Coordinates of C-alpha atoms and ligand atoms in Angstrom, one line a residue:
M1 CA 43.6 39.2 40.2
M2 CA 45.0 35.4 39.8
R3 CA 45.0 34.2 43.6
Y4 CA 47.5 31.6 42.3
L5 CA 46.5 28.5 45.3
D6 CA 47.9 25.4 42.9
A7 CA 51.2 24.7 43.7
N8 CA 51.9 20.9 43.9
A9 CA 50.5 21.5 40.2
T10 CA 53.6 23.1 39.3
E11 CA 55.5 26.2 42.2
P12 CA 55.6 29.1 40.8
L13 CA 59.6 30.6 39.8
R14 CA 61.5 31.2 42.9
P15 CA 63.9 34.7 42.3
E16 CA 66.7 33.4 43.4
A17 CA 66.4 31.0 40.5
R18 CA 65.8 33.3 37.9
D19 CA 68.3 34.9 38.2
A20 CA 70.6 31.8 38.4
M21 CA 69.3 30.8 35.0
F22 CA 70.1 34.2 33.4
A23 CA 73.3 33.6 34.4
A24 CA 73.8 30.4 33.1
M25 CA 72.8 30.9 30.1
S26 CA 74.8 33.1 29.0
V27 CA 78.1 31.3 29.3
T28 CA 78.4 28.7 25.8
G29 CA 79.5 25.8 25.9
N30 CA 78.7 22.2 26.1
P31 CA 79.8 20.1 29.3
S32 CA 81.0 17.3 27.8
S33 CA 83.3 19.8 25.1
V34 CA 87.3 19.9 26.7
H35 CA 88.0 22.9 25.7
A36 CA 87.7 26.0 28.1
A37 CA 84.2 26.8 27.2
G38 CA 82.9 23.6 27.7
R39 CA 84.8 23.5 31.3
A40 CA 83.0 26.5 32.1
V41 CA 79.7 25.3 31.8
R42 CA 80.7 21.9 33.6
R43 CA 81.7 24.0 36.9
I44 CA 78.7 25.4 36.9
M45 CA 77.0 21.7 36.8
E46 CA 78.6 20.8 39.3
D47 CA 78.2 23.4 41.8
A48 CA 74.7 22.4 41.2
R49 CA 74.9 19.8 41.4
E50 CA 77.5 19.5 44.7
S51 CA 74.4 21.9 46.0
L52 CA 71.4 19.6 45.7
A53 CA 73.9 16.3 46.8
A54 CA 74.5 18.3 50.2
R55 CA 70.7 20.1 50.4
F56 CA 68.8 16.3 49.8
G57 CA 71.7 13.5 51.2
C58 CA 73.8 11.9 48.2
Q59 CA 76.6 12.1 47.2
P60 CA 77.6 14.4 44.4
A61 CA 78.4 11.4 42.1
D62 CA 75.2 9.6 42.8
L63 CA 72.4 12.4 41.9
V64 CA 72.0 12.0 38.5
F65 CA 70.1 15.0 36.4
T66 CA 66.7 14.2 34.7
S67 CA 64.1 15.9 32.8
G68 CA 61.7 15.9 36.0
G69 CA 60.2 13.8 38.6
T70 CA 58.8 11.6 35.7
E71 CA 61.6 10.5 34.5
A72 CA 63.3 10.3 37.8
D73 CA 60.9 7.7 38.9
A74 CA 61.1 5.3 35.6
L75 CA 64.6 5.9 35.4
A76 CA 64.3 4.0 39.4
I77 CA 61.7 2.0 38.5
H78 CA 63.4 0.6 35.4
A79 CA 67.2 0.0 37.0
L80 CA 66.4 -0.8 40.2
G81 CA 63.5 -3.0 39.7
Q82 CA 65.3 -5.8 37.0
G83 CA 64.3 -8.8 37.8
R84 CA 62.5 -8.1 41.3
R85 CA 59.0 -7.8 42.2
L86 CA 57.3 -4.4 42.1
I87 CA 55.8 -3.3 45.2
V88 CA 53.4 0.5 45.2
G89 CA 52.1 2.4 47.4
A90 CA 47.7 2.6 46.7
T91 CA 48.3 6.5 46.4
E92 CA 51.4 6.8 44.4
H93 CA 51.5 9.3 41.4
D94 CA 50.5 8.4 38.4
A95 CA 54.3 8.8 37.5
I96 CA 55.3 5.5 39.8
R97 CA 52.1 4.0 38.7
A98 CA 52.4 3.5 34.7
A99 CA 56.1 2.7 34.9
A100 CA 55.3 -0.4 37.1
A101 CA 51.9 -1.7 35.4
G102 CA 51.0 -4.4 37.0
A103 CA 53.3 -4.2 40.8
D104 CA 51.3 -5.9 43.9
V105 CA 49.2 -2.8 45.7
L106 CA 50.4 -1.8 49.2
P107 CA 47.1 -0.5 50.8
V108 CA 46.4 3.1 53.4
D109 CA 44.8 3.7 55.8
G110 CA 41.9 6.1 55.8
N111 CA 44.0 9.7 56.2
G112 CA 46.2 7.7 53.9
V113 CA 48.6 6.0 55.2
A114 CA 50.2 2.5 54.1
G115 CA 50.7 -0.1 56.9
L116 CA 53.8 -1.2 57.4
E117 CA 52.4 -4.6 58.7
A118 CA 51.2 -5.0 55.4
L119 CA 54.1 -4.6 53.7
A120 CA 56.1 -5.9 56.4
A121 CA 53.5 -9.3 55.0
M122 CA 54.0 -9.0 51.5
L123 CA 58.4 -8.7 52.2
V124 CA 57.9 -11.9 54.1
S125 CA 56.6 -14.2 50.9
G126 CA 57.4 -13.7 47.2
P127 CA 60.5 -13.1 45.4
P128 CA 63.6 -10.0 46.1
A129 CA 61.0 -7.1 45.5
L130 CA 61.6 -3.0 44.4
V131 CA 58.7 -0.5 47.0
C132 CA 57.6 2.8 45.8
L133 CA 57.0 4.6 48.6
M134 CA 56.1 8.6 47.9
L135 CA 57.3 10.3 50.9
A136 CA 54.3 13.1 50.3
N137 CA 51.2 13.1 48.2
N138 CA 50.3 15.2 45.9
E139 CA 46.6 15.3 45.9
T140 CA 46.6 15.6 50.0
G141 CA 50.0 15.7 51.7
T142 CA 50.0 12.9 53.7
I143 CA 54.1 11.9 54.5
Q144 CA 54.3 8.7 54.3
P145 CA 56.5 6.4 57.1
V146 CA 59.5 6.1 54.7
A147 CA 62.1 5.5 56.7
E148 CA 59.9 2.2 58.7
A149 CA 59.1 1.2 55.2
A150 CA 63.4 1.0 54.3
A151 CA 63.6 -0.4 57.5
L152 CA 61.9 -2.9 56.4
C153 CA 63.1 -3.6 53.2
R154 CA 66.7 -3.7 54.0
T155 CA 65.5 -7.0 56.7
H156 CA 64.4 -8.2 54.2
G157 CA 66.2 -7.6 51.5
A158 CA 64.3 -5.4 49.6
L159 CA 65.3 -2.0 47.8
L160 CA 63.4 1.3 48.2
H161 CA 62.3 4.1 46.2
V162 CA 60.7 7.2 47.0
D163 CA 59.4 9.8 45.6
A164 CA 59.7 12.9 46.5
V165 CA 58.7 15.6 44.2
Q166 CA 55.9 16.8 45.9
A167 CA 58.0 16.9 49.9
A168 CA 61.6 18.3 48.3
G169 CA 61.8 22.0 49.3
R170 CA 58.6 21.2 51.9
M171 CA 60.1 19.5 54.7
D172 CA 63.6 18.3 55.7
V173 CA 64.2 15.4 52.8
S174 CA 67.1 13.4 53.0
L175 CA 68.5 10.3 51.3
T176 CA 70.8 9.1 53.7
A177 CA 68.4 10.1 56.0
L178 CA 65.5 7.9 54.9
G179 CA 67.5 5.1 54.4
A180 CA 66.0 4.4 51.3
S181 CA 67.9 2.9 47.4
S182 CA 67.1 6.3 44.9
M183 CA 64.8 9.3 46.1
A184 CA 63.1 11.3 42.8
I185 CA 62.8 15.3 43.0
S186 CA 61.9 17.4 40.6
S187 CA 62.9 21.4 40.3
H188 CA 59.6 23.0 39.0
K189 CA 57.6 21.7 42.4
I190 CA 60.0 23.7 44.7
G191 CA 60.3 27.2 42.8
G192 CA 62.7 26.3 40.2
P193 CA 61.9 25.8 36.2
T194 CA 60.3 22.2 34.7
G195 CA 62.0 20.0 32.3
V196 CA 65.0 19.5 35.0
G197 CA 64.9 17.4 38.0
A198 CA 66.8 14.3 39.5
L199 CA 67.7 10.6 40.4
L200 CA 69.8 10.6 43.7
L201 CA 71.2 7.3 44.8
A202 CA 72.4 4.9 47.5
P203 CA 76.1 4.7 46.3
E204 CA 75.6 1.3 46.4
H205 CA 73.2 1.5 42.7
R206 CA 75.7 4.5 42.0
T207 CA 76.4 2.1 38.4
L208 CA 72.9 1.6 36.8
S209 CA 71.4 0.9 33.6
P210 CA 70.4 3.9 31.7
L211 CA 67.0 5.0 30.3
I212 CA 68.3 7.1 27.5
P213 CA 71.5 5.4 26.8
G214 CA 72.5 8.7 24.1
G215 CA 76.3 10.1 24.4
G216 CA 77.6 8.4 27.9
Q217 CA 75.9 11.8 29.6
E218 CA 75.8 11.6 33.7
R219 CA 78.0 8.6 33.9
G220 CA 76.5 6.6 30.9
R221 CA 73.7 7.0 33.2
R222 CA 71.2 9.7 31.2
G223 CA 72.1 10.2 27.4
G224 CA 71.7 13.6 25.7
T225 CA 73.0 17.7 27.0
P226 CA 71.6 18.2 30.3
P227 CA 69.9 21.4 30.4
V228 CA 73.0 23.4 32.6
A229 CA 71.0 27.1 32.9
A230 CA 67.9 24.5 34.0
I231 CA 69.7 23.1 36.4
A232 CA 71.5 25.9 38.1
G233 CA 68.2 27.1 38.8
F234 CA 66.6 23.8 40.1
A235 CA 70.5 24.2 42.4
A236 CA 69.1 27.6 43.4
A237 CA 65.7 27.6 44.5
A238 CA 66.4 24.5 46.7
S239 CA 69.1 26.3 48.5
V240 CA 66.5 28.8 49.5
P241 CA 64.8 28.7 52.9
R242 CA 61.9 27.4 53.3
D243 CA 59.3 29.1 55.6
A244 CA 56.7 26.4 56.8
T245 CA 55.8 28.2 59.8
R246 CA 54.1 31.6 57.9
L247 CA 52.8 28.9 55.1
V248 CA 50.6 26.4 57.5
G249 CA 49.0 29.5 59.4
L250 CA 47.6 30.5 56.1
R251 CA 47.2 27.0 55.2
D252 CA 45.6 26.6 58.7
R253 CA 43.0 29.8 58.4
A254 CA 41.6 28.5 54.7
E255 CA 41.0 24.7 56.2
Q256 CA 39.2 27.2 59.1
A257 CA 36.9 28.9 56.6
A258 CA 36.1 25.7 54.3
L259 CA 35.3 24.1 58.1
A260 CA 33.1 26.7 58.4
Q261 CA 30.4 26.2 55.5
G262 CA 30.9 22.6 56.3
A263 CA 33.8 21.1 54.6
V264 CA 35.6 17.7 55.5
V265 CA 40.1 17.8 55.4
V266 CA 40.3 14.7 53.6
G267 CA 43.7 13.3 55.5
G268 CA 43.5 15.8 57.7
H269 CA 43.8 13.2 60.9
G270 CA 47.4 12.1 59.0
P271 CA 50.8 13.8 59.1
R272 CA 50.3 16.2 56.1
L273 CA 52.7 18.7 54.3
T274 CA 52.5 22.3 55.9
N275 CA 51.4 23.3 52.8
T276 CA 48.6 21.4 50.6
T277 CA 44.5 20.6 52.5
C278 CA 42.6 18.3 50.5
L279 CA 39.4 19.6 51.1
A280 CA 35.7 17.9 50.3
L281 CA 32.6 20.0 49.8
P282 CA 29.8 17.3 50.5
G283 CA 27.2 17.8 48.0
A284 CA 29.4 19.8 45.0
R285 CA 30.9 18.3 41.9
A286 CA 34.4 19.0 42.7
D287 CA 35.0 20.2 38.7
T288 CA 32.2 22.5 39.6
Q289 CA 33.9 23.8 42.5
V290 CA 37.0 24.5 40.6
I291 CA 35.1 26.1 38.0
A292 CA 33.2 28.1 40.3
L293 CA 37.0 29.5 42.2
D294 CA 38.8 29.9 38.6
L295 CA 35.7 32.5 37.5
A296 CA 36.3 33.8 41.2
G297 CA 40.3 34.1 40.5
I298 CA 41.2 31.5 42.9
A299 CA 42.9 28.9 41.0
V300 CA 42.9 25.2 42.8
S301 CA 42.8 21.9 41.4
A302 CA 40.2 18.6 41.9
G303 CA 41.6 16.2 44.1
S304 CA 40.8 14.5 41.3
A305 CA 44.3 13.8 39.1
C306 CA 43.9 16.2 36.4
S307 CA 47.5 15.2 34.3
S308 CA 46.0 16.1 31.0
G309 CA 43.5 17.8 32.0
K310 CA 40.8 15.5 32.0
V311 CA 39.7 15.5 35.8
A312 CA 38.9 11.1 36.3
A313 CA 38.3 9.6 39.8
S314 CA 41.2 9.7 41.9
H315 CA 42.7 6.7 42.8
V316 CA 44.0 8.5 46.1
L317 CA 41.2 8.9 47.3
A318 CA 39.5 5.9 46.8
A319 CA 42.4 4.6 48.0
M320 CA 41.4 6.2 51.3
G321 CA 38.4 4.9 51.0
L322 CA 36.3 8.0 50.6
G323 CA 33.4 6.7 48.5
T324 CA 31.2 9.3 47.2
L325 CA 33.5 12.8 49.4
A326 CA 36.3 11.6 46.6
G327 CA 34.0 13.2 43.7
Q328 CA 34.1 15.8 45.6
A329 CA 37.0 17.2 47.2
I330 CA 39.6 19.5 45.1
R331 CA 42.6 19.8 46.4
V332 CA 44.4 24.1 48.1
S333 CA 48.2 24.3 48.0
L334 CA 50.1 27.1 49.2
P335 CA 53.0 28.3 47.3
W336 CA 56.1 29.6 49.0
N337 CA 54.7 33.1 47.9
A338 CA 51.4 33.0 49.1
T339 CA 50.2 36.3 51.2
E340 CA 47.2 36.6 53.4
A341 CA 45.3 39.0 51.2
D342 CA 45.3 35.4 49.0
I343 CA 43.6 33.4 51.9
D344 CA 41.3 36.2 52.4
A345 CA 39.8 36.4 48.7
F346 CA 39.7 32.0 48.4
A347 CA 37.7 32.6 52.3
A348 CA 35.1 34.9 50.3
A349 CA 34.8 33.2 47.4
Y350 CA 35.1 29.6 49.4
A351 CA 31.6 30.6 51.2
R352 CA 29.9 32.6 47.8
M353 CA 30.7 29.1 46.4
A354 CA 29.6 27.1 49.2
D355 CA 25.9 28.6 49.3
R356 CA 25.7 28.6 45.6
L357 CA 26.7 24.1 45.3
R358 CA 25.4 23.9 49.0
P359 CA 22.1 20.7 48.1
P360 CA 19.2 22.4 49.2
L361 CA 18.4 21.4 53.2
V362 CA 15.3 18.7 52.8
S363 CA 13.1 20.2 55.3
H364 CA 11.3 17.2 57.4
A365 CA 8.1 19.4 58.9
A366 CA 5.0 18.0 58.7
Ligands
LIG401 N1 55.7 12.5 41.6 C1 54.4 13.1 42.0 C2 54.5 12.9 43.5 C3 54.3 14.4 41.9 O1 53.0 14.6 41.9 C4 54.5 14.5 40.2 C5 54.0 15.5 39.8 O2 53.0 16.1 40.4 C6 55.5 14.2 39.7 C7 56.4 12.8 40.2 C8 56.2 14.1 38.5 O3 56.7 15.0 38.1 P1 56.9 15.5 37.2 O4 56.2 17.3 36.6 O5 58.7 16.5 37.2 O6 58.0 15.3 35.5

């Protein structure tokens, strides 16, 4: 039996999302069509838009459906970054880093938290900027001071785009409350289907130049026939209340079990998502740990980014100054349906693995 503890890669589909998708799939029509069939499908899509906009703090007209978080990030940088200098947090996801190639990098401290003084210094000099700062990190769960950064940006005539892909569904997230210019979210990280996400915009950025022009859908901001069933599943998943207290209890138990085996919690002293822990086991390679746990039926991932199956050195852990521990960290991220039994299985497998992989103690006895 597989114990799935890799929610930050993708969350299991919530039954509410599956039901909403089945219901929407049985209605035929293109939401752009003017006839009754088109209008029926359009109603499903607009209900989902209204529900997501209310949940994440924007006007329905300011929410643009995309194919996921990557496209939402790329659209924000394409549209809001025009003519602006780009500044990105050192621990941003590759969805941001690849779209903002050549950007100036905002450093983070040992807990992965971006420095606001450094940001202020960067904003004082140079042309008006677009700053990209994620709300919660995918590898460590570290939560960034986004509202404070947004206030700084406003003072200096800069815009702020927030990647809230990992935060949405796991903590309170509101574009309006954060005071940012735009925000990316993704359905499959909150228990909805893959293939859909959204870019939320502050009203002053409502009109933007599309990345995919096409047939004028999404008020000319994103061409292509929208995946209405997936959108319905996205909204249904987002409207399920979260149980952060239960998850944090389970996460802390997993963490204690690893600490007892000599692990180090990376970013453990900063603000973090309740479902995520990044555990470094000194002397044991991250990829070996992932394989050992996989063989024991536990799905986790390397702290290093492994977006295309390869385990590359993690820029997140390197930016936090982890040194060799950066190659020895795994990410354990609890899905919404994690159980006590999952944590018991993890604790037992981790202890067995640590026994095998821990470097032998060198005796200094004469
Ligand atoms: N941003 C962050 C922080 C992520 O963790 C991810 C996915 O792992 C993305 C963006 C990309 O989202 P999607 O998989 O929906 O394209």
